[in-house]
Coordinates of C-alpha atoms in Angstrom, one line a residue:
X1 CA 13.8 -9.9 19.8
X2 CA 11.8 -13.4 20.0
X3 CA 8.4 -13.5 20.7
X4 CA 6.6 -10.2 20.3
X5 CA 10.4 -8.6 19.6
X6 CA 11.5 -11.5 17.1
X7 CA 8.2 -10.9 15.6
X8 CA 9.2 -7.4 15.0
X9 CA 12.6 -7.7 13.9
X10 CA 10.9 -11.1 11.0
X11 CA 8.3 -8.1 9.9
X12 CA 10.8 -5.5 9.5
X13 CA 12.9 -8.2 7.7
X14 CA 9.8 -9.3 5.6
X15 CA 9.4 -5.6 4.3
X16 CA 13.0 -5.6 2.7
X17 CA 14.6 -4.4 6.1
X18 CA 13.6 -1.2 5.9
X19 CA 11.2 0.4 8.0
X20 CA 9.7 2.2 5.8
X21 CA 6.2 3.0 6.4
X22 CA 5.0 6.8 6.8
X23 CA 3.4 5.6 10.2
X24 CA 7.0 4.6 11.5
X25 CA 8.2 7.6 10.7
X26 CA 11.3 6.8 8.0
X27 CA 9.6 9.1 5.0
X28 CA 9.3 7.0 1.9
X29 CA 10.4 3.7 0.2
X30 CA 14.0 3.5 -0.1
X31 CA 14.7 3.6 -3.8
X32 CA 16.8 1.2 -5.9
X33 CA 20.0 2.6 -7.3
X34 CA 23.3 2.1 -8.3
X35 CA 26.0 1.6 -5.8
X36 CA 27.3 5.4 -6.0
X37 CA 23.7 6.5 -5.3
X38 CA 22.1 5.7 -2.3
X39 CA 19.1 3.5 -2.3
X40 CA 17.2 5.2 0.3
X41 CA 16.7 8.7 1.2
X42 CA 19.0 10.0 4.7
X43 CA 17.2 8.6 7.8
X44 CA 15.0 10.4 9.9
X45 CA 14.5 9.4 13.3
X46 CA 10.7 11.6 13.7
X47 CA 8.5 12.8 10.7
X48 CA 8.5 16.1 12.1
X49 CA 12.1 17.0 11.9
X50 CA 12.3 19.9 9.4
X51 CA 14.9 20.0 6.0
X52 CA 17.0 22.5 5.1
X53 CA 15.6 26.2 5.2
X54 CA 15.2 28.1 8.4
X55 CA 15.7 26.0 11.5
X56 CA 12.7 27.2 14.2
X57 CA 13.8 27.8 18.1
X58 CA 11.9 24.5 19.5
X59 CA 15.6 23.2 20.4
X60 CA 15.9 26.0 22.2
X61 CA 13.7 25.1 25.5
X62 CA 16.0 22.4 25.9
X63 CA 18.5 25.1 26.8
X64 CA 17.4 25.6 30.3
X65 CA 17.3 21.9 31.4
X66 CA 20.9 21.8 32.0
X67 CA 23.0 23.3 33.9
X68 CA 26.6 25.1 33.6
X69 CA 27.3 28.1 31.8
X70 CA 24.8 29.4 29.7
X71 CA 27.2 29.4 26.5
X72 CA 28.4 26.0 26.6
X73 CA 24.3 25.3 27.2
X74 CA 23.6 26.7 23.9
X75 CA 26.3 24.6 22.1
X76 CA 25.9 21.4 24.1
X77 CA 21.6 21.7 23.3
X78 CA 22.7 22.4 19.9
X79 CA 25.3 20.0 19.2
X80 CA 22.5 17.3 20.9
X81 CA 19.9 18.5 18.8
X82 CA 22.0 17.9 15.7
X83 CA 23.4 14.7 16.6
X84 CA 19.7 13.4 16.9
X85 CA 18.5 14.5 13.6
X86 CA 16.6 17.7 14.8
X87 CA 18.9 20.0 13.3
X88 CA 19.6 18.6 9.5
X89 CA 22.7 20.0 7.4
X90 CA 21.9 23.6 6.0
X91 CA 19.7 25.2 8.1
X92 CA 19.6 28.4 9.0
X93 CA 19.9 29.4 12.3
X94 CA 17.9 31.7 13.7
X95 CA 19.6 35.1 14.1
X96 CA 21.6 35.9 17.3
X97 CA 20.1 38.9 18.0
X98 CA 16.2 36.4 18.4
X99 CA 17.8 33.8 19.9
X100 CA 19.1 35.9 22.9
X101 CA 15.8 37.5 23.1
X102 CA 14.0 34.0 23.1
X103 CA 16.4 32.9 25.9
X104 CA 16.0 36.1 27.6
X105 CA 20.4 36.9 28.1
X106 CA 22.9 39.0 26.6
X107 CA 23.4 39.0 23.2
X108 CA 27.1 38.5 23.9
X109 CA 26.5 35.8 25.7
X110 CA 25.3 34.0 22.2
X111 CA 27.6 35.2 20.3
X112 CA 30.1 33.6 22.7
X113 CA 27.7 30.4 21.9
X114 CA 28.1 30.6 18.3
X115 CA 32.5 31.0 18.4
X116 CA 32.2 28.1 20.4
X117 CA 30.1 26.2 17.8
X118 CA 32.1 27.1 14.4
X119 CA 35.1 26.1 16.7
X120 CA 33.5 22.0 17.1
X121 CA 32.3 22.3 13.3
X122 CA 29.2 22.9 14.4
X123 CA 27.8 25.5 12.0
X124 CA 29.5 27.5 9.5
X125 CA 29.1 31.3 9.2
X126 CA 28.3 32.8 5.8
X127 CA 28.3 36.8 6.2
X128 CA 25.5 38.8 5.8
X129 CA 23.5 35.4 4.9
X130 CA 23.9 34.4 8.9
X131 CA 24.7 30.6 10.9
X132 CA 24.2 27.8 9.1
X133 CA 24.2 24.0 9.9
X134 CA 27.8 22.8 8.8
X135 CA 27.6 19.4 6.7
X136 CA 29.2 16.1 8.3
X137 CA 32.7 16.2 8.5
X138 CA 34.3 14.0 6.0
X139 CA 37.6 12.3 5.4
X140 CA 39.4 10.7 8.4
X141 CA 37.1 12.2 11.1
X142 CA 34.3 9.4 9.7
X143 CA 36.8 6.5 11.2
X144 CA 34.6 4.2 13.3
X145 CA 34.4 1.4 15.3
X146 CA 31.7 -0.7 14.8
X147 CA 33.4 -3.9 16.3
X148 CA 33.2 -3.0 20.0
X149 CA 29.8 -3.3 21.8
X150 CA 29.6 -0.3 24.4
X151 CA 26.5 1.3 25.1
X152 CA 25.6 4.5 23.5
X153 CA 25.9 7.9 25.3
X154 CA 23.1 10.3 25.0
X155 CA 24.0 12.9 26.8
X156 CA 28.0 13.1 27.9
X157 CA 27.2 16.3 30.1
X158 CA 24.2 14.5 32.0
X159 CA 26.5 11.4 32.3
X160 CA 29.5 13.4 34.3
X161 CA 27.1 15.2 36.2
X162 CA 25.4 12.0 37.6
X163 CA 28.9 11.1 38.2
X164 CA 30.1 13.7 40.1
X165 CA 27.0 13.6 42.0
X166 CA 27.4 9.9 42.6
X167 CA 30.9 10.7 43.7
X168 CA 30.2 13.6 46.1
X169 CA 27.2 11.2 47.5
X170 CA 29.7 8.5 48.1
X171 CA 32.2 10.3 49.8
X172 CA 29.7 12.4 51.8
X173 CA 28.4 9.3 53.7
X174 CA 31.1 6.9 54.0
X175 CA 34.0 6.6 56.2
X176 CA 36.9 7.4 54.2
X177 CA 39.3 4.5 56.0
X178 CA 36.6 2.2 55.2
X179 CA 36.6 2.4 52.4
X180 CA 39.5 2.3 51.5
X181 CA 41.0 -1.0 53.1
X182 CA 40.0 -4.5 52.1
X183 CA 36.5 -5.7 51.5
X184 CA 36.4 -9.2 50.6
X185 CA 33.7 -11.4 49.5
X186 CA 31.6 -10.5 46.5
X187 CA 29.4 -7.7 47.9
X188 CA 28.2 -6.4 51.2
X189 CA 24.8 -5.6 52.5
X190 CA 24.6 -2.3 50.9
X191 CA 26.0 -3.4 47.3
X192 CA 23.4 -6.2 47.2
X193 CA 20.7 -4.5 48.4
X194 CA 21.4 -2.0 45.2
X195 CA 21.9 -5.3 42.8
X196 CA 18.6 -6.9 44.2
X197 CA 17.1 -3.7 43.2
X198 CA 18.3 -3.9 39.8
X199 CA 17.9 -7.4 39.6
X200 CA 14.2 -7.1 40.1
X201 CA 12.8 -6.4 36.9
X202 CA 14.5 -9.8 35.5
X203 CA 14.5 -12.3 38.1
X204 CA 11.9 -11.0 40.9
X205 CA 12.8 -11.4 44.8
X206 CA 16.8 -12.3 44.3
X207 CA 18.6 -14.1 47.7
X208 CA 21.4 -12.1 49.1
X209 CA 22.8 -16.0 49.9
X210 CA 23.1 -17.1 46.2
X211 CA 23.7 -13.4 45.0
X212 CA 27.3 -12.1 44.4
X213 CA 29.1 -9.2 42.5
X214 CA 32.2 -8.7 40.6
X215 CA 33.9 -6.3 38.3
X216 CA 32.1 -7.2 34.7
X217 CA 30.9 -10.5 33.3
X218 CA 34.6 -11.6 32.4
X219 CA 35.7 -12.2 35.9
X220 CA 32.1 -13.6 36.7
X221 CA 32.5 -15.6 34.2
X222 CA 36.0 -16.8 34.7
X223 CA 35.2 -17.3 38.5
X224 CA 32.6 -19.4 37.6
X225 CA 34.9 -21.9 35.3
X226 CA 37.2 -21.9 38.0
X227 CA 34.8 -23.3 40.9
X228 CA 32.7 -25.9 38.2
X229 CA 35.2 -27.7 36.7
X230 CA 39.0 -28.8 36.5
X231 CA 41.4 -28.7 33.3
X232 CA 40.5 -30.5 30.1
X233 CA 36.8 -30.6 31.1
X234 CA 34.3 -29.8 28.3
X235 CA 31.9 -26.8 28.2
X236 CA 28.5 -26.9 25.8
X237 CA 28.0 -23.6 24.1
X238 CA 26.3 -22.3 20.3
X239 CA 28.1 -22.2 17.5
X240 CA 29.3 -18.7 17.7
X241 CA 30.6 -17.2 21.1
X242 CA 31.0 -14.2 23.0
X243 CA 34.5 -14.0 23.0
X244 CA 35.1 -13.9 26.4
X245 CA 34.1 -17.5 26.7
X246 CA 36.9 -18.1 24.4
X247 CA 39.5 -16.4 26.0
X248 CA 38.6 -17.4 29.6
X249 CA 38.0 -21.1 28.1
X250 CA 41.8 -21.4 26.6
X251 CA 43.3 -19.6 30.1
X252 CA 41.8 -22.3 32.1
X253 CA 42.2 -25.5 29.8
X254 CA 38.8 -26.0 29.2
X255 CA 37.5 -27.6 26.0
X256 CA 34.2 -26.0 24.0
X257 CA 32.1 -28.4 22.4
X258 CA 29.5 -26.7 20.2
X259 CA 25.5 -27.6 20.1
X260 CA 23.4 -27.7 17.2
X261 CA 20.8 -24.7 16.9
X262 CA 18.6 -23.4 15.1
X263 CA 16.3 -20.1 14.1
X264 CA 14.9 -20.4 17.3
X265 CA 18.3 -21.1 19.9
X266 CA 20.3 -24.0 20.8
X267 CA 18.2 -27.3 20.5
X268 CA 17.2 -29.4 23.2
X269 CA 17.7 -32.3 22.0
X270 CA 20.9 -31.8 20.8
X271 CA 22.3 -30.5 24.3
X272 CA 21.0 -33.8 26.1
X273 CA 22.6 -35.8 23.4
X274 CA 25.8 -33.6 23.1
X275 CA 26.0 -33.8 27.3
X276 CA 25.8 -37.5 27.7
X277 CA 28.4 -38.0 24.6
X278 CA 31.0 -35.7 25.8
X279 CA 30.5 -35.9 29.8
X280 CA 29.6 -32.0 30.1
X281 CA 28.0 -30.6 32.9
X282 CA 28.2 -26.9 32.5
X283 CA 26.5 -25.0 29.3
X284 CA 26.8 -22.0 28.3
X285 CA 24.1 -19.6 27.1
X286 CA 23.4 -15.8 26.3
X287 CA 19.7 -16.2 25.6
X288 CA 18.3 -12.6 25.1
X289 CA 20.1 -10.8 22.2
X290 CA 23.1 -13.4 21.4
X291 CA 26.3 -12.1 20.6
X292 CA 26.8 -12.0 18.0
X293 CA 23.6 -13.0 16.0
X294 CA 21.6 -10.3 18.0
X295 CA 19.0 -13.6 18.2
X296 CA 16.6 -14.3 21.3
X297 CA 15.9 -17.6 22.4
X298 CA 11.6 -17.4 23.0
X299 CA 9.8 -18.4 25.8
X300 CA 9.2 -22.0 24.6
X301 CA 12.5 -22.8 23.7
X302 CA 13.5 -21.6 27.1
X303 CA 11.4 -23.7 29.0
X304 CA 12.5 -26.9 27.0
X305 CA 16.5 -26.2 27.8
X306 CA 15.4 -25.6 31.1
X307 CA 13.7 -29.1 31.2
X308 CA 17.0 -30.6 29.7
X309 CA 18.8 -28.9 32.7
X310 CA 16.9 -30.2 35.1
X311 CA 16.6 -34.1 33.6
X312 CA 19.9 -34.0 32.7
X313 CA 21.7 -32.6 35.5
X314 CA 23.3 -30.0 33.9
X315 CA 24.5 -26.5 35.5
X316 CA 23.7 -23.4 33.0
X317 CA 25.3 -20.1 32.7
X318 CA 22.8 -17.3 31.6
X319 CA 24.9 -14.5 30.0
X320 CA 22.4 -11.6 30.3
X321 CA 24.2 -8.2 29.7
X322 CA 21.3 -7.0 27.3
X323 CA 17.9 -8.1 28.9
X324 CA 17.1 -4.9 29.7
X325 CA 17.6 -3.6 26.0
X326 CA 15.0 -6.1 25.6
X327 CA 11.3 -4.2 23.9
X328 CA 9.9 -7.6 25.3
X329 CA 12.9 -10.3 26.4
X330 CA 11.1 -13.3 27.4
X331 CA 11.5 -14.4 31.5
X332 CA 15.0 -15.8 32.1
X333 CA 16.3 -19.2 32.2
X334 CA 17.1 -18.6 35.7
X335 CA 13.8 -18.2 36.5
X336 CA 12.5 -21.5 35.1
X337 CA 15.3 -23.8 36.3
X338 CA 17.0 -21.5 39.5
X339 CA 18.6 -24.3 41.2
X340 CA 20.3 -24.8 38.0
X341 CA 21.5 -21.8 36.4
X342 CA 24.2 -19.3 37.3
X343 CA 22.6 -15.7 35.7
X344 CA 25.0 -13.1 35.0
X345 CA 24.0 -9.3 34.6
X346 CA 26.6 -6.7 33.5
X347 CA 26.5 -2.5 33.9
X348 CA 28.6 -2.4 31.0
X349 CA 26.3 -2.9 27.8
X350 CA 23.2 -1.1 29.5
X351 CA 24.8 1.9 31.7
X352 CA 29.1 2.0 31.3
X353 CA 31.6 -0.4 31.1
X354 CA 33.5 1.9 33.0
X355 CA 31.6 1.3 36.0
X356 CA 32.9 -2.2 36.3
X357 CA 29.9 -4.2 37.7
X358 CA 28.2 -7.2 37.3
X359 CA 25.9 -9.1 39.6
X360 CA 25.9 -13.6 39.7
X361 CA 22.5 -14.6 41.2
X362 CA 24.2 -18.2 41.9
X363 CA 22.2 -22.0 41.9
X364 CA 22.9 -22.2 45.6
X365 CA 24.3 -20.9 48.3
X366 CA 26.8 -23.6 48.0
X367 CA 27.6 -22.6 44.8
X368 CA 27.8 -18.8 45.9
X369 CA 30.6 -19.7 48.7
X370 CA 32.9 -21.5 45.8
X371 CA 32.2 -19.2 43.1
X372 CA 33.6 -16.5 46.0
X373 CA 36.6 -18.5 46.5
X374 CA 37.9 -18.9 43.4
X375 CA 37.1 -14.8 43.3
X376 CA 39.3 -14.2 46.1
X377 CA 41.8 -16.5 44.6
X378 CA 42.0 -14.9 41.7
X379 CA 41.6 -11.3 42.2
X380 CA 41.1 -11.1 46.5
X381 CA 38.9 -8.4 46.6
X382 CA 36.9 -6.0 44.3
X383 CA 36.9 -2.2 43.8
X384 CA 35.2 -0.2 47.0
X385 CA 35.1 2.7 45.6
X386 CA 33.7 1.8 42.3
X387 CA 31.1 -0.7 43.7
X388 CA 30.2 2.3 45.8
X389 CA 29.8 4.7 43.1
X390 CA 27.5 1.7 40.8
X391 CA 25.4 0.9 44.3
X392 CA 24.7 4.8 44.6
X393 CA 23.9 5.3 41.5
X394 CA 21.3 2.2 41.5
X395 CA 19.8 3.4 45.0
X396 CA 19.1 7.3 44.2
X397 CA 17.7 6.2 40.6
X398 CA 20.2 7.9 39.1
X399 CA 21.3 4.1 36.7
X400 CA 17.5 3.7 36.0
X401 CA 17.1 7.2 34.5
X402 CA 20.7 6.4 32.3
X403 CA 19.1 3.4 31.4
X404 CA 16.0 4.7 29.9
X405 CA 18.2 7.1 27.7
X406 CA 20.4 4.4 26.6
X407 CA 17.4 1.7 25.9
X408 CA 15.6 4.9 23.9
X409 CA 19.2 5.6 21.7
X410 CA 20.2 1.8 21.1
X411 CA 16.5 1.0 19.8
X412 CA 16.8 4.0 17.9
X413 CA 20.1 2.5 16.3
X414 CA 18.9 -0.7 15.9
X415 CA 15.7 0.6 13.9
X416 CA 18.3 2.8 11.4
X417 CA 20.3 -0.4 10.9
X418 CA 17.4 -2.4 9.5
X419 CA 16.3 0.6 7.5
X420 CA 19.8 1.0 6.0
X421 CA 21.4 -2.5 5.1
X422 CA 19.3 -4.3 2.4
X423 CA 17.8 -7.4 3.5
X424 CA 20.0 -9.6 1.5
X425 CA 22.7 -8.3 4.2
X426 CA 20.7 -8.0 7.8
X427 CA 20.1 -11.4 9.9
X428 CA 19.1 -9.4 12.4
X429 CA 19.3 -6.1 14.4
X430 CA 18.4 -5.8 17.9
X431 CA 20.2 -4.9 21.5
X432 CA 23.6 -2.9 20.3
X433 CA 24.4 -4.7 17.4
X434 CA 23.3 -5.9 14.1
X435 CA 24.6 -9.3 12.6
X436 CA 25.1 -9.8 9.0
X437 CA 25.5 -12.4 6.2
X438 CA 29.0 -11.6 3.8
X439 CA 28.1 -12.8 0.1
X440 CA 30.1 -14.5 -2.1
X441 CA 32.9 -13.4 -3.4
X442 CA 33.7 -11.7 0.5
X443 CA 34.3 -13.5 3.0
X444 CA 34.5 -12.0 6.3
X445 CA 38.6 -11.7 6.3
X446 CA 38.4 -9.6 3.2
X447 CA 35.4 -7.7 4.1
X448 CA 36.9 -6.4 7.7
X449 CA 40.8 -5.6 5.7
X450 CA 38.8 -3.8 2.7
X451 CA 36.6 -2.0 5.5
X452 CA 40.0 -1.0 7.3
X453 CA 41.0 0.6 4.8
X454 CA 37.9 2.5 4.5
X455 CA 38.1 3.6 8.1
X456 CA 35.7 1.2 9.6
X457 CA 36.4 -1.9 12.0
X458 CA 34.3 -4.4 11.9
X459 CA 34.0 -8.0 14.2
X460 CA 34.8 -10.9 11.9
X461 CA 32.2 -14.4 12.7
X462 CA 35.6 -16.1 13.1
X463 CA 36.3 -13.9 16.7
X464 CA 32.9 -15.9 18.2
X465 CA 34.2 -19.1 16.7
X466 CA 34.9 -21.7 18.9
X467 CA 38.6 -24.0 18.1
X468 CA 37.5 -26.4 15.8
X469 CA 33.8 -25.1 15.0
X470 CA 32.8 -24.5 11.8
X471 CA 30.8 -21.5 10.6
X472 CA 29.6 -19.3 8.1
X473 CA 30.4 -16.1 7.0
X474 CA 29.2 -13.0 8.9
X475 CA 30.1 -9.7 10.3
X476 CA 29.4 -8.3 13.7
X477 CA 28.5 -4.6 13.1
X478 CA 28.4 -2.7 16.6
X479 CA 25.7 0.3 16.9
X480 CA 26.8 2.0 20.5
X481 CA 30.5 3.4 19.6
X482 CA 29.8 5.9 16.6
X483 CA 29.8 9.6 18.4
X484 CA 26.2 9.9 17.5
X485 CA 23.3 8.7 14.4
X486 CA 25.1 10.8 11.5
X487 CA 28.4 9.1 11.6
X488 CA 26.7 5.8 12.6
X489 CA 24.2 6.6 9.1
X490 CA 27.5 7.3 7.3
X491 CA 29.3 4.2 8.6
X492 CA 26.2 2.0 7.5
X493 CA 26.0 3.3 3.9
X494 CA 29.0 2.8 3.5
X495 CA 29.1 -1.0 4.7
X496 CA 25.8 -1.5 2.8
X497 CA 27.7 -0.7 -0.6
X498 CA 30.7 -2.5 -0.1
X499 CA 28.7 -6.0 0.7
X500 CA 26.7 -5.2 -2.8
X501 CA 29.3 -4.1 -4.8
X502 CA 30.5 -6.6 -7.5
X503 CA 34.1 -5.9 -7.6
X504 CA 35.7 -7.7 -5.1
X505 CA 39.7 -5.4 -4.0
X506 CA 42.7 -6.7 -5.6
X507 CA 44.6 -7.4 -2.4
X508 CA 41.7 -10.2 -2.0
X509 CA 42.2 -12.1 -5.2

């Protein structure tokens, strides 16, 4: 990030990308090679995972943390253990006649365990030899999708059982009628005592007056265009976009004019000037881990757009989906210029975009009441029963323990991406994404076709282009989506060699 996390991310960058020092855990230097050998050894999330030879039973006292039949808890533990590098390729498994005596049950019942494992591809049995580790699958099983950004899963089994405990919760203290007619307005007492809650970490004491919540940042965001502004009027924003700003920008008729920016954010100066050319009064922003540079704004260059606001009149809107990603995110604009600055924060990149939540501390409450109008306009009410579910889940604790497990897997990503594209490639790496420079000959068209083809989709820097803007070439590469680290390693190596290759595909020439 910036500050303390920029810092990190510059010295990871300054050390060829790679993080690479025995003390960080990632085994040795990565080694130079040709573009059919790889030029550094597999990652390794921990130094103590073992290689290939017999694999020891410490996996195995994750067994009883879960719950469901014992079987499927052998498979699930194992199948988790291997995803996150604690298993490796060619291990041995201990034999099933131990490993029901270390779990103390039947030795049918692992037997069942390992049928159930050959059948996902799991392990691979070699006769009298025993279980082994099965390699990573290859061929079109490798497809991935690295140009959606989604939050990682850790743990599927512990993610339906907090919802279906969420559910049961829900339904166990709520009238049923209730809750199922209209509700409108943008939250009530109960769903924003749950966002304040949330909130708190980022913004402090949050006013239920100014605070509202929709389904997801897009409608926020749209709502938001709708009650500042009128057809044809301009919005400031960076030179690459979310690209929901786009969309929601060309559906209402509003015009983006871009700002000048540089290492550190959009400049200050340049958004005075670029307001009082154009007429402007509404900028928008996405300060902590941009999309889709991945770059924080720091501390300093936060409190000088926040003095622009305030001089210039200007109203802000803080797109904040992965603050709490953040190893250090620097205090909000929100907090610096309040009475300025709509702050958006989203379930979606940090829990489940499933969940359909996002939370508007607005400038005012007279900003609050229009924003709600133009909500009820536009969709009348929200979702009870999914607002229910997100408030539970943020009241028992349920969200907060998620979120740990999702902060702890993303970091995790975002440290094998700067260990596994060379430094020529990698801008940056940080949140759930990594953003990188295309070299000449590719440009970013013929990089994401050629990938395609490969089984990989990648987000083009034209898709966060503005109409009109220009830009350079870069990609998007999304870390949350692969299944788990080994096909997200996979999908890495394999866009780390096409951007160095020299040949550039015939269908590009």
């Amino acid at each position: 990030m910036t500050s303390p996390t920029l810092a990190g991310a510059a010295a990871a960058n300054n050390n060829g990308g790679h993080l690479s020092e025995p003390t960080d855990g990632y085994g040795q230097a990565p080694a130079v090679g040709s573009n059919d050998t790889p030029r550094h050894p597999p990652y390794m999330p921990r130094p103590d995972v073992a290689g290939p030879g017999v694999a020891g039973l410490g996996w195995v006292q994750d067994v009883h943390v879960h719950s469901g039949p014992i079987y499927l808890r052998i498979v699930n533990t194992l199948e988790r253990t291997i995803n996150r590098g604690g298993l490796a390729p060619g291990q041995r498994l201990p034999s099933q006649r131990a490993l029901a005596q270390q779990l103390g049950v039947d030795l049918t019942t692992v037997t069942r365990a390992f049928d159930e494992a050959r059948k996902r591809g799991l392990i691979e049995a070699r006769g009298p030899q025993g279980s082994f580790i099965a390699p990573p699958k290859a061929g079109f099983d490798q497809a991935v999708d690295l140009s959606m950004n989604v939050p990682p899963v850790p743990d599927a089994d512990a993610l339906a059982d907090m919802l279906r405990r969420g559910a049961a919760a829900v339904l166990a203290r709520s009238n049923a009628p209730n809750l199922m007619t209209y509700h409108l307005g943008g939250g009530n007492p109960t769903d924003r005592h749950a966002a304040a809650r949330w909130l708190q970490p980022m913004l402090g004491t949050v006013d239920d007056a100014r605070l509202l919540l929709t389904e997801g940042a897009q409608v926020a965001l749209a709502a938001i265009l709708v009650s500042q502004g009128r057809e044809g009027d301009a919005i400031l924003c960076d030179r690459l976009v979310y690209p929901g700003l786009l969309q929601a920008a060309a559906a209402l008729g509003r015009r983006l004019v871009t700002v000048e920016g540089d290492e550190q954010g959009m400049c200050p100066e340049a958004l005075a000037r670029q307001a009082r050319e154009c007429g402007a009064r509404l900028v928008y922003l996405n300060p902590t881990c941009q999309n889709p540079t991945a770059l924080t704004v720091p501390t300093s260059r936060r409190e000088a757009l926040a003095r622009v606001l305030e001089r210039e009149g200007l109203l802000a809107i803080e797109d904040d989906p992965y603050w709490h990603l953040a190893v250090t995110a620097p205090i909000p604009l929100a907090t610096l210029a309040p009475r300025h600055v709509f702050h958006v924060a989203t379930l979606s990149k940090v829990i489940s975009p499933g969940l359909r939540t996002a939370f508007v501390q607005c400038p005012s409450a007279t900003h609050a009441e229009a924003m709600a109008a133009a909500l009820r306009a536009t969709r009348l009410m929200g979702h009870p029963l999914v607002s229910a579910l997100a408030s539970q889940l943020l009241l028992d604790g349920s969200a907060q323990t998620l979120l740990v497990q999702v902060r702890e897997e993303a970091r995790e990503r975002t440290r094998m991406a700067r260990y596994l594209l060379a430094p020529s490639l990698l801008e940056r790496a940080d949140g759930l994404h990594a953003w990188c420079r295309v070299p000449a000959p590719w440009t970013d068209a013929t990089l994401v076709r050629t990938a395609q083809l490969q089984g990989l989709a990648i987000a083009p820097s034209s898709a966060f282009c503005p109409p009109g803007a220009a830009f350079a070439s870069g990609v998007r590469l999304s870390l949350g989506l692969a299944a788990d680290r080994r096909q997200l390693e996979n999908a890495l190596r394999r866009i780390d060699r096409l951007l160095l290759s020299d040949a550039l595909p015939a269908i590009d020439r």
